[in-house]
């Protein structure tokens, strides 16, 4: 009853995003339930992405989850800006480095070849939301490590230097936030996240980019449009 009532008020706009709910003691008295029962209801609302419980501050109505679209070939920042979001980029590392063997295989380059390694955090309205680690081989005469990636997507920067995006293959899976990435996103480890691994190909059908994005599940949902001749999705079982 409690979760249903609060859900209806949030969805109807009676409780706007950012609104702080009354303290738990007041809410439990208002609904005539114990604190334990109230906390179970608030946890359900948080699991549904409708509220955010912040220790020491209170419970707040959450902003609607953003969409990570699977039916367009755009960079993540471009998708978010198209939804009216303020996206800024924090560059954590930008250098030429030999890639791990698995990344070299994705890029179809020798493991001894140095390629661009670009590590970034995407901030939405100033709050860390996405961690991205990208690897790109570039092309002769183009020093990728000297380019400015702080204000535009990799796709846009590449296009401005003659590297045209043709298609991409992407795998998306749920995961738990690891300690290293959690520190960059200012979140405790173990939170649910989406992990996207995307290989992007140029006009010659050779890989031009491998990108691994860790997306906080609390701020984004996956959305796609399906049609008989449109996007093709495959679901595969993960071996444990």
mmCIF file of N, CA and C in Angstrom, residues 94 122 133 172 205 215 231 236:
data_model
loop_
_atom_site.group_PDB
_atom_site.id
_atom_site.type_symbol
_atom_site.label_atom_id
_atom_site.label_comp_id
_atom_site.label_asym_id
_atom_site.label_seq_id
_atom_site.Cartn_x
_atom_site.Cartn_y
_atom_site.Cartn_z
ATOM 1 N N UNK A 94 45.310 9.946 -21.270
ATOM 2 C CA UNK A 94 45.323 10.041 -22.735
ATOM 3 C C UNK A 94 46.756 9.832 -23.200
ATOM 4 N N UNK A 122 32.236 10.487 -17.753
ATOM 5 C CA UNK A 122 31.171 11.369 -18.221
ATOM 6 C C UNK A 122 30.372 11.837 -17.005
ATOM 7 N N UNK A 133 36.591 3.568 -21.132
ATOM 8 C CA UNK A 133 37.970 3.265 -21.484
ATOM 9 C C UNK A 133 37.985 2.898 -22.962
ATOM 10 N N UNK A 172 26.180 -5.779 -24.421
ATOM 11 C CA UNK A 172 25.785 -5.066 -23.209
ATOM 12 C C UNK A 172 25.372 -6.084 -22.164
ATOM 13 N N UNK A 205 35.670 -1.304 -43.288
ATOM 14 C CA UNK A 205 35.243 -2.415 -42.420
ATOM 15 C C UNK A 205 36.353 -2.921 -41.516
ATOM 16 N N UNK A 215 28.271 1.983 -16.925
ATOM 17 C CA UNK A 215 27.174 2.933 -16.772
ATOM 18 C C UNK A 215 26.419 2.635 -15.486
ATOM 19 N N UNK A 231 16.387 -3.061 -36.019
ATOM 20 C CA UNK A 231 17.501 -3.537 -35.212
ATOM 21 C C UNK A 231 17.405 -5.045 -34.966
ATOM 22 N N UNK A 236 22.484 -13.974 -25.501
ATOM 23 C CA UNK A 236 23.325 -15.147 -25.308
ATOM 24 C C UNK A 236 23.539 -15.409 -23.831
#
